XYZ file of C-alpha atoms in Angstrom:
465
model
C 0.047 0.098 -0.098
C 2.862 2.538 0.900
C 4.721 1.730 -2.247
C 1.623 2.441 -4.496
C 0.755 5.467 -2.485
C 4.256 6.909 -3.054
C 4.065 5.855 -6.785
C 0.603 7.730 -6.834
C 1.871 10.884 -5.269
C 4.739 10.908 -7.707
C 2.733 10.410 -10.520
C 0.306 13.388 -9.372
C 3.202 15.672 -8.693
C 4.491 15.176 -12.184
C 1.028 15.703 -13.668
C 0.670 18.882 -11.599
C 3.712 20.399 -12.751
C 3.015 19.492 -16.292
C -0.465 21.265 -16.186
C 1.343 24.413 -14.560
C 3.903 24.598 -17.463
C 1.175 24.499 -20.185
C -0.665 27.207 -18.150
C 2.495 29.518 -17.815
C 3.013 29.185 -21.534
C -0.027 31.445 -21.990
C 2.071 34.265 -20.223
C 4.405 34.301 -23.533
C 1.314 34.151 -25.918
C 0.191 37.187 -23.870
C 3.540 38.724 -24.087
C 3.695 38.414 -27.737
C 0.080 39.787 -28.234
C 0.600 42.749 -25.827
C 3.925 44.017 -27.628
C 2.391 43.644 -30.947
C -0.621 45.414 -29.903
C 1.591 48.399 -28.359
C 4.037 48.863 -31.222
C 3.160 50.724 -34.141
C 2.307 48.907 -37.316
C 5.800 49.448 -38.971
C 7.302 47.429 -36.358
C 5.203 44.514 -35.716
C 7.184 41.317 -37.253
C 10.357 42.131 -35.741
C 8.706 43.221 -32.187
C 7.087 39.454 -32.333
C 10.149 37.594 -33.438
C 12.470 39.587 -30.882
C 10.265 38.168 -27.886
C 9.373 34.697 -29.434
C 12.960 33.901 -30.128
C 14.003 34.425 -26.345
C 11.981 31.295 -25.801
C 14.679 28.665 -27.544
C 17.614 30.602 -26.540
C 16.702 30.638 -22.859
C 15.530 27.081 -23.099
C 18.903 25.699 -24.577
C 21.102 27.746 -22.086
C 18.992 26.838 -19.001
C 19.462 23.289 -20.176
C 23.239 23.515 -19.997
C 23.620 25.773 -16.930
C 20.556 27.399 -15.811
C 19.380 24.620 -13.820
C 22.688 23.610 -12.284
C 23.098 27.067 -10.775
C 19.919 27.026 -9.041
C 20.786 23.747 -7.126
C 24.567 24.358 -6.823
C 24.719 27.985 -5.257
C 22.027 28.238 -2.427
C 25.110 28.978 -0.201
C 26.382 31.688 -2.214
C 28.826 29.959 -2.410
C 30.862 30.907 0.520
C 28.313 32.611 2.533
C 26.418 30.016 4.197
C 28.650 27.185 2.947
C 30.122 25.796 -0.423
C 29.145 24.666 -3.562
C 26.463 22.145 -3.466
C 26.522 18.933 -5.674
C 23.620 18.593 -7.802
C 23.972 15.550 -10.316
C 20.373 15.612 -11.549
C 21.037 19.114 -12.869
C 24.245 18.492 -14.685
C 23.575 18.402 -18.483
C 25.592 15.426 -19.113
C 24.066 13.265 -16.226
C 21.770 10.450 -16.975
C 19.052 12.017 -14.845
C 18.823 14.612 -17.289
C 17.869 12.243 -19.994
C 15.565 10.330 -18.029
C 13.772 8.839 -20.864
C 16.971 7.367 -22.283
C 18.462 6.245 -18.991
C 15.416 4.801 -17.361
C 15.440 4.024 -13.523
C 19.044 2.921 -13.295
C 20.291 3.587 -9.748
C 23.457 1.675 -10.530
C 24.581 4.035 -13.127
C 27.413 6.368 -12.556
C 26.545 9.437 -10.657
C 22.861 8.246 -9.874
C 22.139 7.320 -6.258
C 19.036 5.003 -5.565
C 17.448 8.207 -3.989
C 18.111 10.246 -6.899
C 16.760 7.827 -9.421
C 13.689 7.315 -7.387
C 12.718 10.984 -7.295
C 14.258 12.619 -10.301
C 13.507 9.799 -12.966
C 9.897 11.017 -13.193
C 10.109 14.635 -11.870
C 13.289 16.091 -13.369
C 11.826 17.236 -16.591
C 8.599 18.834 -15.265
C 10.484 20.731 -12.340
C 13.112 22.057 -14.895
C 10.247 23.019 -17.204
C 8.539 24.858 -14.419
C 11.566 26.615 -13.783
C 12.423 27.238 -17.284
C 8.987 28.940 -17.621
C 9.902 31.319 -14.794
C 13.241 32.008 -16.645
C 11.529 33.015 -19.915
C 9.099 35.225 -18.270
C 12.047 36.972 -16.242
C 13.773 37.594 -19.548
C 10.415 38.635 -21.459
C 9.555 41.424 -19.104
C 12.443 43.604 -20.669
C 11.211 42.800 -24.087
C 8.225 45.254 -24.000
C 10.068 48.248 -22.646
C 12.570 48.389 -25.496
C 10.406 48.059 -28.455
C 10.858 49.864 -31.706
C 14.562 50.560 -31.409
C 16.579 48.171 -29.543
C 18.400 45.393 -32.018
C 17.085 42.004 -31.524
C 20.321 40.535 -30.934
C 21.226 42.921 -28.005
C 17.912 41.765 -26.348
C 18.801 38.093 -26.807
C 21.972 38.636 -25.098
C 20.224 40.286 -22.161
C 17.690 37.519 -22.058
C 20.045 34.888 -21.692
C 22.030 36.528 -19.160
C 18.919 37.391 -17.043
C 16.895 34.073 -17.850
C 19.676 31.504 -17.436
C 22.080 33.155 -14.974
C 21.029 36.273 -12.841
C 17.586 35.368 -12.008
C 18.378 31.697 -11.335
C 21.316 32.905 -9.111
C 18.884 34.920 -6.988
C 16.291 32.252 -6.852
C 19.084 30.118 -5.473
C 19.649 32.654 -2.870
C 16.263 33.787 -1.920
C 13.830 31.122 -3.227
C 15.833 27.815 -2.605
C 14.458 26.264 0.653
C 17.923 26.269 1.711
C 18.992 29.551 0.329
C 21.435 31.700 2.348
C 19.188 34.853 2.272
C 16.289 32.669 3.702
C 18.576 31.263 6.460
C 20.303 34.330 7.489
C 18.061 37.272 6.499
C 14.635 35.695 6.896
C 14.227 36.757 3.275
C 10.438 35.789 2.375
C 9.162 36.145 -1.405
C 7.069 33.054 -1.833
C 5.480 33.995 -5.234
C 8.603 36.111 -6.744
C 7.907 39.801 -6.157
C 11.513 40.107 -6.194
C 12.894 36.837 -7.252
C 11.390 37.221 -10.671
C 9.927 40.775 -11.051
C 12.202 43.190 -9.345
C 15.350 41.768 -10.905
C 13.474 42.123 -14.344
C 12.567 45.551 -13.477
C 15.954 46.571 -12.742
C 17.398 45.080 -15.921
C 14.984 46.693 -17.920
C 15.679 50.314 -16.378
C 19.316 49.599 -17.055
C 18.674 48.774 -20.634
C 16.451 51.882 -20.991
C 18.958 54.166 -19.770
C 21.641 53.062 -22.143
C 19.150 52.537 -25.088
C 17.582 56.205 -24.932
C 13.994 57.070 -25.915
C 12.264 56.368 -29.255
C 12.551 59.259 -31.751
C 9.836 61.603 -31.112
C 8.920 60.449 -27.641
C 9.980 63.843 -26.085
C 9.273 67.262 -27.380
C 12.210 69.713 -27.898
C 11.234 71.243 -24.337
C 11.492 67.647 -23.055
C 7.649 67.031 -22.397
C 6.754 63.663 -22.994
C 4.575 62.572 -26.051
C 1.986 59.804 -25.540
C 2.761 57.049 -28.361
C -0.675 54.998 -27.960
C -0.936 51.394 -28.450
C -1.889 50.633 -32.154
C -4.553 47.879 -31.001
C -6.180 48.269 -27.644
C -7.855 45.054 -28.061
C -4.859 43.146 -28.773
C -3.226 44.534 -25.638
C -6.297 43.655 -23.467
C -6.497 40.029 -24.730
C -2.663 40.028 -24.274
C -2.820 40.958 -20.679
C -5.603 38.731 -19.643
C -3.821 35.845 -21.010
C -0.790 37.140 -18.863
C -3.115 37.066 -15.894
C -4.127 33.537 -16.819
C -0.582 32.312 -17.006
C 0.309 33.866 -13.846
C -2.476 31.874 -12.028
C -0.385 28.774 -13.426
C 2.909 30.377 -12.181
C 1.245 30.851 -8.755
C 0.444 26.877 -8.690
C 3.937 25.958 -9.940
C 5.405 27.856 -6.858
C 3.648 25.411 -4.909
C 4.555 21.857 -4.204
C 1.359 19.867 -4.133
C 2.012 17.020 -1.789
C 4.721 16.504 0.808
C 4.779 14.094 3.735
C 5.511 15.819 7.159
C 7.916 13.062 7.990
C 10.166 13.961 4.882
C 10.798 17.595 6.440
C 12.912 17.827 9.538
C 11.326 21.013 10.586
C 8.259 22.550 12.300
C 5.459 20.416 10.278
C 4.009 17.812 12.364
C 1.285 15.284 11.994
C 0.364 12.542 9.715
C -1.642 14.617 6.903
C 0.218 15.376 3.916
C 0.301 18.980 2.846
C 0.874 21.118 -0.132
C 3.630 23.741 0.642
C 5.127 26.949 -0.630
C 8.561 27.114 -2.375
C 10.163 27.094 1.156
C 8.430 24.052 2.073
C 5.963 25.594 4.599
C 2.387 24.675 4.594
C 0.186 26.393 2.341
C -3.006 25.637 0.114
C -4.138 26.305 -3.548
C -7.244 27.849 -1.744
C -5.359 30.468 0.110
C -3.291 31.535 -2.688
C -6.374 31.702 -5.097
C -8.204 34.003 -2.659
C -5.168 36.246 -2.716
C -4.399 36.018 -6.226
C -7.883 37.273 -7.262
C -8.239 39.854 -4.327
C -4.785 41.571 -5.405
C -5.709 41.495 -9.034
C -9.081 43.114 -8.361
C -7.249 45.750 -5.929
C -4.921 46.811 -8.623
C -7.488 47.021 -11.422
C -9.741 48.981 -9.332
C -6.958 51.462 -8.256
C -5.585 51.598 -11.693
C -9.264 52.529 -13.119
C -9.369 55.363 -10.465
C -5.810 56.704 -10.714
C -5.535 56.687 -14.536
C -9.145 57.958 -14.978
C -10.385 54.844 -16.616
C -7.436 54.419 -18.925
C -7.726 50.768 -20.091
C -3.884 50.406 -20.579
C -3.189 51.365 -17.225
C -6.270 49.764 -15.611
C -5.289 46.296 -16.850
C -1.510 47.029 -16.145
C -2.010 47.973 -12.468
C -4.163 44.526 -12.014
C -0.915 42.794 -12.951
C 1.024 45.081 -10.519
C -1.288 44.259 -7.979
C -0.648 40.638 -8.303
C 3.011 41.296 -8.356
C 3.271 43.675 -5.294
C 1.321 41.266 -3.010
C 3.047 38.127 -4.363
C 6.003 38.033 -1.840
C 3.580 37.178 1.003
C 0.559 35.885 -0.619
C 0.933 32.634 1.082
C 0.440 34.312 4.393
C -1.515 37.425 3.893
C -5.209 37.998 4.678
C -7.245 38.334 1.554
C -8.048 41.877 2.537
C -4.482 42.675 3.185
C -3.641 41.347 -0.357
C -6.291 43.557 -1.766
C -5.160 46.623 -0.010
C -1.440 45.793 -0.944
C -2.477 45.279 -4.503
C -4.186 48.492 -4.648
C -1.869 50.939 -2.918
C 1.486 49.763 -4.189
C 0.171 49.934 -8.078
C -0.969 53.672 -7.274
C 2.664 54.454 -6.072
C 4.193 52.670 -9.161
C 1.816 54.683 -11.501
C 3.027 57.948 -10.009
C 6.733 56.817 -10.198
C 6.493 55.850 -13.832
C 5.481 59.340 -14.909
C 7.821 60.957 -12.552
C 10.852 58.934 -13.765
C 9.718 59.503 -17.255
C 9.615 63.291 -17.076
C 12.431 63.897 -14.683
C 14.927 61.286 -16.340
C 13.688 61.034 -19.915
C 13.042 57.194 -19.496
C 11.053 55.792 -22.301
C 9.428 52.676 -21.080
C 7.089 51.743 -23.857
C 4.924 49.272 -21.745
C 5.668 50.624 -18.032
C 7.456 47.254 -17.365
C 10.019 49.060 -14.747
C 6.824 50.483 -12.934
C 4.804 47.291 -13.009
C 7.361 44.844 -12.427
C 10.417 46.676 -11.060
C 8.909 49.098 -8.701
C 5.962 46.838 -7.740
C 8.191 43.692 -7.276
C 10.693 45.751 -5.199
C 7.908 47.519 -3.019
C 6.041 44.373 -2.467
C 9.103 42.653 -1.032
C 9.687 45.662 1.349
C 6.083 45.529 2.336
C 5.979 42.017 3.107
C 8.766 42.299 5.446
C 6.696 44.620 7.793
C 3.357 42.887 7.121
C 4.706 39.399 8.104
C 7.266 40.561 10.838
C 8.147 37.621 13.084
C 6.729 35.006 10.987
C 8.860 32.013 10.088
C 10.372 32.406 6.929
C 10.929 28.509 6.648
C 9.838 25.421 8.181
C 13.410 24.507 9.264
C 14.835 25.240 12.560
C 17.524 27.943 13.014
C 16.434 30.100 10.106
C 15.996 33.741 10.645
C 12.240 35.008 11.032
C 10.825 37.309 8.420
C 11.849 40.973 9.177
C 11.651 44.222 7.331
C 15.424 44.697 7.259
C 16.016 41.230 5.603
C 13.408 41.912 3.091
C 14.474 45.342 2.414
C 18.037 44.169 1.793
C 16.711 41.257 -0.313
C 14.672 43.657 -2.626
C 17.753 45.862 -3.029
C 19.864 42.989 -3.882
C 17.404 41.671 -6.449
C 16.998 44.999 -8.095
C 20.669 45.731 -8.157
C 21.475 42.115 -9.470
C 19.466 42.943 -12.560
C 20.609 46.477 -12.914
C 24.298 46.508 -12.883
C 25.351 43.447 -15.096
C 22.633 44.453 -17.688
C 24.000 47.918 -17.433
C 27.516 46.997 -18.174
C 26.435 44.764 -20.972
C 24.362 47.361 -22.743
C 27.264 49.741 -22.302
C 29.648 47.429 -24.029
C 26.980 46.507 -26.861
C 26.403 50.320 -27.555
C 29.969 51.058 -27.712
C 29.968 48.573 -30.550
C 26.960 49.888 -32.227
C 25.048 46.701 -31.514
C 22.459 47.873 -29.114
C 20.263 50.221 -31.109
C 18.932 50.205 -34.705
C 20.056 53.013 -36.995
C 17.942 56.255 -37.203
C 16.976 55.715 -40.703
C 15.632 52.081 -39.844
C 13.925 53.302 -36.780
C 12.101 56.144 -38.702
C 11.144 53.723 -41.510
C 10.158 51.210 -39.069
C 12.075 48.075 -38.212
C 9.931 45.840 -40.492
C 10.808 48.081 -43.649
C 12.884 45.410 -45.416
C 10.820 42.675 -44.457
C 7.516 44.657 -45.787
C 9.411 45.630 -48.928
C 10.207 41.983 -49.776
C 6.769 40.897 -49.119
C 5.059 43.581 -51.073
C 7.471 42.867 -53.907
C 6.623 39.040 -53.741
C 2.834 39.865 -53.840
C 3.259 42.279 -56.810
C 5.254 39.589 -58.599
C 2.603 36.907 -57.887
C -0.093 39.250 -59.048
C 1.474 40.116 -62.311
C 2.031 36.219 -62.838
C -1.542 35.444 -62.084
C -2.737 38.278 -64.607
C -0.585 36.828 -67.436
C -2.116 33.378 -66.874
C -5.501 34.751 -67.188
C -4.765 36.221 -70.727
């Protein structure tokens, strides 16, 4: 009976994560629709391909080193211990090709325990974290549309998606991460781990890249460049909401026996846990996901005076700002945080735009960067004194630990991206030429398309004669 129960639990866990991966892919359908809707007609194809091609690039690099970074670096290394051995995350290990090796605990580098667990779950765990990675990279894409070179974005996407974010996840999201152990850092649904780091990277990219031609008047006043298709933007954002629901589920572990955790979980009943292995439920996070989304949309409608772009974007910001503590908040807390933080972010967006001439085409820095940063900071105060982990000896959640963690997340995205963008800019590899930007980055593609249509039309007319 026990053997069958364990097998059923493993199969259920495999299926659970597989479903979340499919749901999270909707985030990227939404990002593509959203960016095409925001960009002007002359830039659609390049905008679409710039974002879409981040998927295979991050996937391949995440396979070769991103997955290993998550398991190898929870101690820093050198802060709370050394480098951790993670054979199941090494690209050459049989456990990374489970369909080829089968359950074979006798194979070199495969222990019986590893074989029993990772044979069925490695691919779906990897897939869920990969979708987190692609999401983190894609957040930057919308903010730089219509003037950034695709190749420059892809370099930054790999840097963020397969190195930087997964490093901060190892520090602040891994159940043994040094930030959780020593600082009491708590960020259960990735306000900082995904969104603050992506917002910091987007801000660095934008500073080096500069605004779109015509965004600012000669006196420095910003011009509004409205979305070309509000319907596409709306559908894209609702797909992102749906995908983020799957993202939330993927941040949970569906079934764990208390006996397997040598911490504070007691009793016989198996439980779902958050990413830190502390008990939570899908019911709790569903309450808080919807309440924070609703708080953000209502606040967005009020402060933007009914602007649909900002109403929906602030709904997303509401989710992000409450995500750090949505495993522990009361639903009304989630709603209030989801309303107040986005209102501040909205004001910050326009202040930064006017004061520093930053042209963020989709408000990604405000929605993800400021929203994620403030969400982590607020969680430090609201959850002050709560356990950050079920394990004994870990620091409790506190304002200083979460504030330091939020700064670290934002800076970890900002500094490396700024350096890489400066290097690319010095080599004229960051921004398209002025002529290309004014004609539209699709000009050459459109010209070839129209020439093909004309040639085909001429040939068909000749056949009629």
